[in-house]
Amino acid sequence: MGKKPYQKKEDYFVSGHRACHGCGMALAVRHILRATGKEVIVVTPTGCLETFSSPYGFSPWRVPWIHHLFENGPSVASGVAAALKAQKQDSVRVLVIGGDGSTFDIGFGALSGMLEREDDVLYICVDNGAYMNTGGQRSGATPLFSSTTTEPAGKASMGKRQIKKDLPAIVAAHGIPYVATASSAYLRDLREKVKKAMTYHGSRYIQIDTPCPSVWGFPSDQTLEIGRLGVQCGLVPLFEMEEGQIKTIRKIKQKIPVESYLKPQKRFRHLFAGKGGSEALRQIQALADRNIEKFGLLN
Amino acid sequence: MSVVEGSEAVAMAIKACRPQVVSAYPISPQTHIVENLAKMVADGELDAQYVRVESEFSAASVVSGASATGSRAYTASSSQGLLLMTEVIYASAGMRLPFVITGVNRTISAPISIQVDHQDTMSLRDSGIIQLYVESVQEAYDTHIAAFKIAEDPKISLPVMVCMDGWILTHSYESVAYMGQEEIDRFLSPFEPEHFLDIKNPKSWGSYADDNVLMEFKYAVHQAMQDGKQRIREIFKELSLLTGRDYRGLVEAYRTEDADTIVIALGSVSGTVKESVDDLRSEGHQIGMVKIRCYRPFPFEDIWEAIKGARRIAVLDANISMGSEGAVGMDLKAKLYGLKNAPLLVDFIAGLGGREINKRALRNILQQLDTVGKKPPFLKEPNWVGLNPTLFP
């Protein structure tokens, strides 16, 4: 008999799911729901989270939860919010927790529509930077020079040729009251941001960096460490925007080179072997430096 | 009696059904319905959340989400819009979400056209949505009120689409008898589903299922359709009592008792067919017609009851399954196969993209039936009514 898994009383995402070992997303979701409490209805579009949390007959969700399709999380949530309004259930809140594929790519139109309508929904993107559920294909959230199964590094390619879509900025341009980025490596920060977002009504957006040991290619006990390195090197800036203004920035103690973050990950292995890698690393470092400059991460 | 536009009559029916959530995205010829509803909300006559979405995909998703949260929900669309909703409608039927859609019939691109045929709604026939076709504005009004009762019946619990011909019904003015609000409230109780997204009783919806249980889910939807037929008959009977208008069931048989030849049709063309039947009867032809009111679930028993004495059947399909035949013709042939004394059945593709089906076209169809003789007709089916041969080399 093993020990009973650690479970807090206020957990509404509990054991019984089948996420991979070390899944940053599962960890993030548990803490998201700790921050929201139980008076929420959660909508999850198709993706890792939906697949690993809903094998029929088992459910780790202790709040009402619905998966509908890949591209309609925001509009299903709009429908839920409209129904709650019609029923005058003011205390019940609506939450979407979707992956980067559904958020950055296929559901992007629906997300924009929901934001433009100012529907009373907190949209959380748990972002692992590719379509991990189907084996690691490129998404609009995939970082520059990451090797994916549909845009692999090879003799004639360094992997993904474009930078990650700047979704927080695009979302913020809709004029919504709260936009934040978070990381599953900084759980207190994550919970505080979710709590803050819950104090607002209207559309709100949080994007959470959730490292994926399976496809990023690092040992499954390194999830927190990899997440921290991403933040510390400047590639994953953590900030809050309220009413369109940057309100908080999580500073980094000292600038660490992007190599420290990239080297332990299989998806960037090609950058450290053979020609072209150093130029690619220079470009990635420039992205980190630009973030450090833009958000004032160091001073 | 008021003389009103078809779309306004539909909006009046929807308003009287007290939907809590309405979602809208424009597409012709559906627009007047949701515009009328928007005005009713703006004027405070309808207390509903009206969600103006960025696509039909989201319109269907909004009503689906609202329905899952326990609210009565409605939207309308046409043509490409219905196709864009297709994925949502399959999933909603799988989750047993009972909202109502008006499927305003319009053809599908390409070529782009806004004229009427049934290609759009027929393309949803396998999705699990119940499909009711209407002939007149009055029938559209009455059927929408029945639609919510059918959808929300606990034994059925499926989305329902009322299919009405674009322009011919949505934009024409007819005299319509409206029901009183109290009568409708008596007929249609508030939506109180047993299962919904409820923080007091959390449940998971739209789960992942493999070979262990998926087939049972699909069977349950199919069975809800099949068993639902009896319930739909009962609801139409109640509707008849309420309105004083005759909605005897899933099909309407017109002068079929002694008919040798029967035309089967759906939608607004049924009126023309009935007139043709009268004309041809006066010339001595033993002809009748069957109007299919409920297309999914497919009411073969009811159709059979009306056609079993006939020698030959002409099906008017305002749709084509490319590379095969019309959908209704195929459905019927599949059911007739192996039945003793099955009548000869010939499938006609007619009225695509708004091409008029008039009395002359129906006479033409009858002549073609005469030439079929004893040869198996299926070798050269389907027959296209009124094609212009000069356009082909």
XYZ file of C-alpha atoms in Angstrom:
692
model
C 0.000 0.000 0.000
C 1.403 3.347 -1.036
C 0.797 6.581 0.762
C -2.414 8.412 -0.029
C -1.652 11.161 -2.548
C -1.325 14.619 -1.060
C -4.603 16.398 -1.409
C -5.718 19.631 0.118
C -9.270 20.151 1.266
C -9.740 23.025 -1.129
C -8.560 21.075 -4.169
C -11.062 20.934 -7.000
C -8.736 19.251 -9.471
C -7.734 16.014 -7.811
C -6.100 12.680 -8.514
C -7.744 10.448 -11.078
C -6.411 12.096 -14.202
C -3.789 10.628 -16.468
C -1.348 13.429 -17.169
C 2.268 12.516 -17.877
C 4.716 12.474 -14.965
C 5.894 15.966 -14.215
C 3.163 17.686 -16.235
C 3.347 21.410 -15.605
C -0.202 21.845 -16.830
C -1.814 19.488 -14.300
C 0.059 21.293 -11.536
C -1.072 24.689 -12.812
C -4.711 23.614 -13.056
C -4.765 22.364 -9.456
C -3.514 25.746 -8.295
C -5.821 27.712 -10.590
C -8.819 26.059 -8.941
C -7.389 26.580 -5.461
C -7.414 30.264 -6.303
C -10.884 30.413 -7.832
C -12.689 28.253 -5.294
C -15.546 25.971 -6.168
C -18.141 28.408 -7.475
C -16.922 28.155 -11.049
C -17.933 26.395 -14.228
C -14.910 25.329 -16.262
C -14.857 25.020 -20.047
C -11.921 23.180 -21.584
C -11.451 23.033 -25.330
C -9.843 19.959 -26.871
C -6.189 19.475 -25.970
C -3.897 17.789 -23.450
C -5.945 18.896 -20.447
C -9.213 17.621 -21.895
C -7.722 14.287 -22.897
C -5.920 13.508 -19.673
C -8.681 14.748 -17.389
C -11.794 13.168 -18.844
C -11.608 9.449 -19.566
C -15.301 8.529 -19.362
C -16.222 7.235 -15.934
C -13.370 9.064 -14.194
C -13.076 12.735 -13.487
C -10.616 14.758 -11.429
C -12.900 17.804 -11.723
C -14.803 18.677 -8.558
C -16.428 21.644 -10.258
C -18.866 21.484 -13.170
C -16.762 21.000 -16.280
C -17.481 20.810 -19.978
C -15.397 19.943 -22.994
C -17.075 20.730 -26.287
C -14.749 21.170 -29.281
C -11.229 22.321 -30.112
C -12.109 25.775 -31.410
C -15.114 26.866 -29.374
C -13.974 27.104 -25.738
C -14.500 30.886 -25.643
C -17.948 30.792 -27.266
C -19.196 27.901 -25.129
C -18.028 29.938 -22.136
C -19.923 32.950 -23.505
C -23.023 30.764 -23.634
C -22.473 29.558 -20.074
C -21.987 33.155 -18.913
C -25.115 34.298 -20.757
C -27.142 31.483 -19.184
C -25.877 32.339 -15.704
C -26.808 35.961 -16.300
C -30.259 34.951 -17.484
C -30.653 32.794 -14.373
C -29.332 35.630 -12.175
C -26.654 33.354 -10.735
C -24.285 36.231 -10.153
C -21.901 34.448 -7.782
C -21.015 31.651 -10.214
C -18.011 32.485 -12.387
C -16.918 31.103 -15.737
C -13.445 29.902 -16.548
C -11.892 28.579 -19.727
C -8.710 26.558 -19.342
C -7.364 25.791 -22.795
C -4.039 24.857 -24.329
C -1.982 26.945 -26.710
C -3.284 25.189 -29.845
C -6.877 26.051 -29.088
C -5.965 29.555 -27.904
C -3.279 30.783 -30.308
C -4.520 28.952 -33.397
C -7.816 27.197 -34.008
C -9.915 29.007 -31.392
C -8.325 32.416 -31.918
C -11.328 33.894 -33.750
C -13.724 32.743 -31.045
C -11.384 34.126 -28.360
C -11.251 37.502 -30.063
C -15.048 37.520 -30.360
C -15.459 36.733 -26.681
C -12.991 39.455 -25.666
C -14.579 42.015 -27.952
C -17.999 41.311 -26.433
C -16.505 41.733 -22.943
C -18.220 38.530 -21.850
C -17.721 37.760 -18.168
C -15.181 34.961 -18.569
C -11.666 34.378 -17.258
C -9.718 32.765 -20.092
C -6.610 30.885 -19.003
C -4.201 29.490 -21.559
C -2.008 26.709 -20.204
C 0.784 27.046 -22.718
C 3.272 24.286 -23.413
C 4.271 25.689 -26.761
C 3.056 23.017 -29.183
C 0.377 20.363 -29.782
C 1.735 17.992 -27.155
C -1.352 15.822 -26.995
C -0.828 14.717 -30.585
C 2.930 14.314 -30.347
C 4.454 17.774 -30.403
C 3.470 19.533 -33.611
C 4.133 23.213 -34.194
C 1.595 25.755 -32.936
C 1.479 29.541 -33.040
C 2.904 29.406 -29.514
C 5.972 27.366 -30.441
C 9.147 29.324 -29.671
C 11.721 30.263 -32.278
C 14.008 27.385 -33.384
C 12.179 24.751 -31.377
C 12.163 21.421 -33.187
C 8.638 20.047 -33.595
C 7.311 17.020 -35.430
C 5.784 19.138 -38.193
C 8.654 21.616 -38.374
C 11.608 19.519 -37.284
C 15.201 20.612 -37.205
C 17.204 18.894 -39.913
C 20.101 19.359 -42.275
C 18.223 22.159 -44.025
C 16.237 23.517 -41.061
C 16.774 24.918 -37.590
C 13.200 24.107 -36.608
C 10.517 26.732 -36.197
C 11.364 29.811 -38.209
C 9.092 32.341 -36.524
C 8.902 33.825 -33.065
C 6.062 32.900 -30.718
C 2.859 34.831 -31.405
C 2.620 37.638 -28.833
C -0.835 36.705 -27.632
C -0.907 38.702 -24.368
C -0.309 41.866 -26.420
C -2.985 40.923 -28.955
C -5.417 40.098 -26.178
C -4.598 43.338 -24.348
C -5.308 45.277 -27.539
C -8.971 44.280 -27.100
C -9.058 46.672 -24.160
C -9.923 44.073 -21.521
C -9.372 44.917 -17.857
C -6.835 42.247 -16.865
C -4.067 40.415 -18.733
C -1.319 38.479 -17.008
C 1.382 35.923 -17.646
C 2.350 33.302 -15.103
C 4.386 30.132 -14.786
C 3.735 26.777 -13.162
C 7.165 27.245 -11.581
C 5.866 30.203 -9.537
C 2.713 28.854 -7.983
C 2.071 31.517 -5.362
C 2.405 34.167 -8.084
C 0.062 32.129 -10.292
C -2.586 31.821 -7.568
C -2.395 35.512 -6.761
C -2.897 36.437 -10.395
C -5.898 34.153 -10.717
C -7.353 35.640 -7.520
C -6.754 39.131 -8.856
C -8.392 38.224 -12.185
C -11.429 36.931 -10.298
C -11.987 40.337 -8.743
C -12.768 41.744 -12.192
C -15.846 41.233 -14.320
C -15.729 41.133 -18.099
C -13.132 39.258 -20.126
C -9.788 38.547 -18.531
C -6.778 36.607 -19.793
C -3.918 34.747 -18.115
C -1.267 32.839 -20.024
C 0.627 30.263 -17.998
C 3.914 28.750 -19.105
C 3.575 25.024 -18.355
C 6.708 23.018 -19.183
C 6.129 19.597 -20.756
C 8.717 16.971 -19.909
C 7.466 14.574 -22.581
C 7.912 16.738 -25.633
C 10.276 19.451 -24.483
C 12.478 16.515 -23.529
C 13.720 16.900 -19.955
C 13.520 14.594 -16.932
C 10.084 14.683 -15.346
C 11.449 15.833 -11.974
C 12.826 19.003 -13.594
C 9.497 20.711 -14.451
C 9.805 23.446 -11.856
C 13.485 23.996 -12.556
C 12.981 24.339 -16.324
C 10.055 26.694 -15.756
C 12.198 28.836 -13.465
C 15.054 28.978 -15.985
C 12.635 30.136 -18.671
C 11.580 33.035 -16.472
C 15.093 33.821 -15.201
C 16.623 34.049 -18.691
C 13.966 36.509 -19.821
C 12.220 34.357 -22.421
C 9.122 33.995 -20.223
C 8.417 37.449 -18.796
C 5.881 37.449 -15.957
C 3.733 40.543 -15.733
C 0.265 41.896 -15.042
C -1.587 44.470 -17.081
C -4.582 46.166 -15.517
C -6.754 48.427 -17.624
C -4.141 48.284 -20.375
C -1.205 49.352 -18.199
C 1.652 47.159 -17.016
C 1.145 46.991 -13.248
C 3.597 44.405 -11.975
C 6.721 42.744 -13.344
C 8.435 39.790 -11.773
C 12.063 40.867 -11.747
C 14.871 38.432 -12.394
C 17.719 38.306 -9.925
C 20.506 38.168 -12.455
C 20.547 37.632 -16.162
C 21.302 34.025 -17.015
C 22.160 33.088 -20.608
C 19.397 31.449 -22.655
C 21.697 28.423 -23.169
C 21.124 27.406 -19.533
C 17.397 27.136 -20.284
C 17.644 25.638 -23.773
C 20.431 23.098 -23.308
C 18.584 20.692 -20.997
C 15.701 20.442 -23.536
C 15.699 17.925 -26.361
C 13.640 20.250 -28.596
C 16.613 22.644 -28.755
C 19.351 19.992 -28.948
C 20.150 20.840 -32.574
C 21.240 24.329 -31.516
C 24.167 22.835 -29.669
C 25.375 20.503 -32.401
C 26.812 21.496 -35.732
C 26.657 24.630 -37.860
C 24.119 27.388 -37.501
C 23.423 26.774 -33.864
C 25.384 29.723 -32.590
C 23.573 32.178 -34.865
C 20.235 30.703 -33.731
C 21.286 31.006 -30.100
C 22.282 34.612 -30.737
C 18.808 35.331 -32.091
C 17.108 33.674 -29.133
C 19.336 35.613 -26.729
C 18.306 38.779 -28.556
C 14.634 37.901 -27.894
C 15.393 37.456 -24.193
C 17.346 40.710 -24.118
C 14.493 42.513 -25.804
C 12.096 41.249 -23.106
C 14.526 42.297 -20.369
C 14.685 45.750 -21.918
C 10.977 46.083 -22.761
C 9.640 44.929 -19.388
C 12.545 46.182 -17.286
C 13.062 42.707 -15.863
C 16.485 43.422 -14.383
C 16.435 46.887 -12.821
C -55.217 36.726 -37.899
C -52.362 39.049 -38.789
C -50.712 39.331 -42.179
C -47.014 39.086 -41.371
C -43.682 38.229 -42.898
C -42.572 34.646 -42.307
C -39.497 35.730 -40.365
C -41.597 37.883 -38.082
C -43.931 34.979 -37.392
C -40.956 32.828 -36.424
C -39.598 35.559 -34.154
C -43.040 35.864 -32.531
C -43.083 32.113 -31.891
C -39.587 32.195 -30.399
C -40.441 35.156 -28.180
C -43.507 33.367 -26.879
C -41.358 30.347 -25.993
C -39.353 32.556 -23.605
C -35.784 31.646 -24.570
C -33.222 32.802 -22.023
C -30.325 32.990 -24.484
C -30.443 33.903 -28.177
C -27.346 34.003 -30.324
C -27.050 35.580 -33.735
C -24.773 35.877 -36.731
C -26.092 37.292 -39.992
C -26.616 35.272 -43.146
C -29.329 35.711 -45.760
C -32.147 34.749 -45.822
C -32.134 34.099 -42.087
C -31.417 37.682 -40.994
C -34.935 39.000 -40.483
C -35.617 36.422 -37.799
C -32.739 37.436 -35.541
C -33.261 41.121 -36.351
C -36.849 40.842 -35.161
C -35.680 39.136 -31.978
C -33.016 41.821 -31.433
C -35.695 44.496 -31.663
C -37.889 42.645 -29.184
C -34.972 42.514 -26.724
C -34.149 46.174 -27.362
C -37.751 47.140 -26.720
C -37.871 45.135 -23.519
C -40.524 42.776 -24.876
C -38.249 39.744 -24.657
C -36.188 39.139 -21.537
C -33.294 37.181 -23.009
C -29.515 37.397 -23.177
C -28.837 38.214 -26.821
C -25.270 37.271 -27.789
C -23.954 38.793 -31.031
C -21.174 36.461 -32.047
C -18.360 36.580 -34.581
C -19.353 33.451 -36.545
C -22.028 30.803 -36.900
C -19.598 28.411 -35.301
C -19.774 30.535 -32.178
C -23.536 31.089 -32.489
C -24.097 27.353 -32.218
C -21.465 27.099 -29.471
C -23.119 29.831 -27.410
C -26.537 28.196 -27.509
C -24.925 24.852 -26.782
C -23.097 26.232 -23.740
C -26.239 27.999 -22.544
C -28.266 24.838 -22.965
C -25.677 22.854 -20.990
C -26.044 25.431 -18.211
C -29.782 24.785 -18.079
C -31.140 27.681 -20.126
C -33.519 27.551 -23.073
C -31.540 28.722 -26.104
C -32.143 29.557 -29.745
C -30.312 30.557 -32.899
C -30.919 30.538 -36.655
C -28.793 30.124 -39.724
C -28.636 29.137 -43.392
C -26.423 27.551 -45.983
C -22.691 28.059 -45.298
C -23.606 29.132 -41.789
C -25.247 25.797 -41.071
C -22.216 24.017 -42.495
C -19.996 26.078 -40.202
C -22.188 24.956 -37.289
C -21.975 21.310 -38.286
C -19.227 20.251 -35.905
C -20.991 21.965 -33.011
C -24.294 20.310 -33.837
C -22.802 16.817 -33.905
C -21.172 17.414 -30.512
C -24.324 18.989 -29.060
C -26.443 16.024 -30.080
C -23.817 13.722 -28.564
C -24.110 15.674 -25.313
C -27.916 15.668 -25.607
C -28.286 19.452 -25.541
C -31.831 20.462 -26.445
C -31.695 23.868 -28.164
C -33.678 24.957 -31.200
C -32.303 26.250 -34.501
C -34.183 27.587 -37.465
C -32.485 26.179 -40.535
C -33.514 28.644 -43.197
C -32.983 26.610 -46.335
C -30.531 28.000 -48.865
C -28.167 26.358 -51.322
C -24.455 25.827 -50.711
C -21.460 27.286 -52.604
C -20.090 27.005 -55.214
C -21.513 28.747 -57.172
C -22.459 31.098 -54.385
C -26.172 31.827 -54.402
C -28.722 32.877 -51.877
C -31.600 30.904 -53.394
C -33.406 28.043 -51.777
C -32.841 24.300 -51.795
C -32.382 21.693 -49.089
C -28.704 20.902 -49.532
C -27.756 22.749 -46.329
C -30.079 21.132 -43.815
C -29.836 17.718 -45.462
C -26.084 17.817 -44.968
C -26.789 17.714 -41.220
C -29.035 14.690 -41.452
C -26.558 12.319 -39.765
C -25.628 14.635 -36.901
C -28.315 13.713 -34.384
C -30.342 16.908 -34.764
C -34.071 16.414 -35.198
C -35.274 17.963 -38.460
C -38.792 19.286 -39.008
C -39.728 20.768 -42.410
C -42.572 23.236 -42.832
C -44.801 24.143 -45.751
C -46.257 27.505 -44.782
C -45.667 30.466 -42.509
C -48.433 29.264 -40.194
C -46.823 25.857 -39.980
C -43.449 27.506 -39.300
C -44.970 29.469 -36.419
C -46.693 26.452 -34.873
C -43.767 24.093 -35.419
C -41.261 26.310 -33.616
C -43.405 26.153 -30.509
C -43.563 22.375 -30.733
C -39.816 22.251 -31.418
C -38.833 23.326 -27.907
C -41.224 20.809 -26.380
C -39.751 18.048 -28.523
C -36.139 19.058 -27.879
C -36.595 19.324 -24.123
C -38.594 16.161 -23.657
C -36.464 14.200 -21.164
C -36.765 11.042 -23.250
C -35.476 12.868 -26.330
C -33.150 15.678 -25.176
C -31.682 16.510 -28.580
C -31.295 19.683 -30.616
C -34.148 20.386 -33.018
C -33.939 22.257 -36.326
C -37.026 23.707 -37.921
C -36.249 23.834 -41.643
C -38.071 26.479 -43.625
C -37.491 27.487 -47.220
C -35.577 30.732 -47.526
C -37.390 33.676 -49.168
C -40.418 31.591 -50.119
C -41.372 31.321 -46.452
C -39.118 33.751 -44.587
C -39.847 36.742 -46.791
C -43.399 36.180 -47.883
C -46.425 37.615 -46.108
C -49.195 35.289 -45.045
C -52.064 35.586 -42.672
C -51.033 33.890 -39.459
C -53.045 33.060 -36.366
C -50.924 33.679 -33.287
C -51.535 31.775 -30.099
C -52.011 33.484 -26.786
C -49.087 33.608 -24.372
C -51.059 31.747 -21.733
C -51.846 28.920 -24.132
C -48.210 28.616 -25.054
C -47.138 28.682 -21.422
C -49.564 25.849 -20.736
C -48.245 23.874 -23.698
C -44.548 24.503 -23.059
C -43.328 24.248 -19.484
C -40.129 26.033 -18.434
C -36.901 24.228 -19.309
C -35.857 22.286 -16.236
C -33.287 19.699 -17.257
C -32.267 16.944 -14.891
C -28.588 17.320 -15.819
C -26.829 20.635 -16.298
C -23.653 22.475 -15.301
C -24.425 23.083 -11.655
C -21.993 24.076 -8.914
C -24.155 22.313 -6.328
C -23.874 19.039 -8.197
C -20.710 19.121 -10.312
C -20.589 16.821 -13.314
C -18.202 16.441 -16.231
C -19.531 16.820 -19.768
C -18.045 15.979 -23.120
C -15.670 13.372 -21.735
C -13.237 11.267 -23.670
C -14.494 7.802 -24.576
C -12.960 4.969 -26.532
C -14.193 1.629 -27.777
C -15.302 0.709 -24.266
C -18.303 3.006 -24.314
C -18.438 5.275 -27.373
C -20.692 2.969 -29.333
C -23.226 2.966 -26.507
C -23.340 6.771 -26.580
C -24.085 6.744 -30.301
C -26.673 4.013 -29.816
C -28.358 6.136 -27.146
C -28.695 9.103 -29.529
C -30.050 6.870 -32.284
C -32.472 5.253 -29.882
C -33.627 8.638 -28.567
C -34.465 9.493 -32.173
C -36.229 6.206 -32.824
C -38.209 6.168 -29.578
C -38.730 9.903 -29.955
C -40.999 9.383 -32.967
C -43.906 8.394 -30.771
C -43.320 11.360 -28.497
C -43.134 13.722 -31.482
C -46.456 12.312 -32.764
C -48.006 12.988 -29.369
C -46.622 16.518 -29.219
C -47.962 17.274 -32.709
C -51.320 15.910 -31.598
C -51.288 18.256 -28.615
C -50.343 21.058 -30.981
C -53.338 20.212 -33.154
C -55.667 20.354 -30.162
C -54.140 23.632 -29.070
C -54.236 25.339 -32.444
C -57.213 23.724 -34.070
C -54.954 23.107 -37.055
C -54.238 19.619 -38.219
C -50.781 18.301 -37.320
C -51.573 14.642 -37.358
C -48.014 13.481 -37.234
C -44.659 13.061 -38.789
C -46.026 13.050 -42.324
C -49.059 14.526 -44.004
C -50.857 12.337 -46.515
C -52.883 14.211 -49.130
C -55.440 12.290 -51.213
C -53.436 9.090 -50.934
C -56.265 6.699 -49.993
C -56.840 5.339 -53.474
C -53.745 6.770 -55.133
C -51.856 4.774 -57.711
C -49.085 7.373 -57.904
C -47.719 9.339 -54.974
C -45.350 12.295 -54.951
C -43.202 12.706 -51.855
C -41.918 16.163 -50.977
C -40.731 18.374 -48.128
C -41.154 22.059 -47.451
C -42.941 24.820 -49.289
C -43.184 22.962 -52.625
C -45.775 20.744 -50.953
C -48.410 23.412 -51.569
C -47.717 23.381 -55.315
C -47.782 19.596 -55.328
C -51.155 19.552 -53.587
C -52.595 21.908 -56.210
C -51.172 19.741 -58.960
C -52.706 16.697 -57.330
C -56.091 18.435 -57.392
C -55.654 19.378 -61.076
C -54.527 15.923 -62.092
C -57.270 14.279 -60.055
C -59.818 16.349 -61.964
C -58.326 14.910 -65.146
C -58.766 11.397 -63.829
C -55.271 10.593 -62.540
C -55.225 8.659 -59.294
C -52.540 10.695 -57.662
C -51.711 11.840 -54.143
C -48.862 13.279 -52.172
C -47.024 12.691 -48.937
C -45.358 15.595 -47.194
C -42.556 14.610 -44.841
C -42.854 16.887 -41.828
C -40.281 15.143 -39.663
C -37.282 13.998 -41.692
C -35.016 12.947 -38.811
C -35.982 10.691 -37.139
C -37.072 9.193 -40.440
C -40.761 8.262 -40.173
C -40.786 5.311 -42.520
C -43.694 3.603 -40.743
C -45.861 6.662 -41.322
C -44.782 7.020 -44.938
C -45.387 3.331 -45.559
C -48.855 3.583 -44.134
C -49.639 6.223 -46.768
C -47.852 4.689 -49.768
C -48.298 0.958 -49.372
C -51.287 0.824 -51.725
C -49.588 2.805 -54.478
C -47.913 1.376 -57.566
C -45.282 4.061 -58.017
C -43.664 6.865 -56.074
C -41.860 9.990 -57.248
C -39.549 11.580 -54.687
C -38.714 15.259 -55.064
C -35.242 15.751 -53.646
C -34.127 19.371 -53.381
C -30.647 18.086 -52.618
C -28.101 15.757 -54.145
C -25.575 13.461 -52.522
C -22.923 13.992 -55.167
C -22.061 10.797 -56.970
C -25.179 9.048 -55.692
C -28.770 10.286 -55.424
C -31.014 12.553 -53.426
C -31.067 11.936 -49.690
C -34.781 11.266 -49.309
C -34.836 8.919 -52.283
C -31.969 6.948 -50.807
C -33.617 6.785 -47.390
C -36.825 5.439 -48.838
C -35.222 2.923 -51.162
C -33.195 1.542 -48.285
C -36.361 1.025 -46.267
C -38.394 -0.413 -49.129
C -35.811 -3.026 -50.049
C -37.149 -6.487 -49.487
C -40.673 -5.372 -48.626
C -43.411 -7.300 -50.348
C -45.325 -5.234 -52.912
C -42.911 -2.344 -52.580
C -43.922 0.326 -55.043
C -41.651 1.448 -57.840
C -39.709 4.450 -56.569
C -38.027 7.049 -58.760
C -35.843 9.808 -57.410
C -35.994 13.293 -58.950
C -33.504 16.037 -58.226
C -35.512 19.221 -58.463
C -35.376 22.877 -57.540
C -31.676 23.257 -56.766
C -30.573 26.852 -56.244
C -34.122 28.125 -56.334
C -35.084 26.736 -59.732
C -38.829 26.861 -59.770
C -40.810 23.662 -59.351
C -44.148 24.544 -60.867
C -47.164 22.574 -62.011
C -45.601 22.068 -65.452
C -42.520 20.509 -63.863
C -44.768 18.156 -61.932
C -46.604 17.105 -65.095
C -43.210 16.476 -66.626
C -42.247 14.262 -63.697
C -45.452 12.321 -64.125
C -44.710 11.770 -67.821
C -41.250 10.505 -66.958
C -42.823 8.054 -64.548
C -45.000 6.794 -67.398
C -41.975 6.172 -69.609
C -40.156 4.263 -66.895
C -42.453 1.304 -67.570
C -41.182 -1.974 -66.271
C -37.476 -1.308 -66.633
C -35.534 -0.923 -63.404
C -35.364 2.835 -63.091
C -32.410 2.882 -60.762
C -29.960 2.275 -63.600
C -30.114 5.878 -64.676
C -31.119 7.611 -61.483
C -31.361 10.218 -60.273
C -33.450 12.139 -62.775
C -32.710 15.844 -62.937
C -35.820 17.925 -63.439
C -35.615 20.764 -65.944
C -31.870 20.706 -66.696
C -30.861 22.958 -69.555
C -29.059 20.665 -72.023
C -27.745 23.550 -74.139
C -25.263 24.394 -71.386
C -23.440 21.095 -71.847
C -21.177 20.346 -74.812
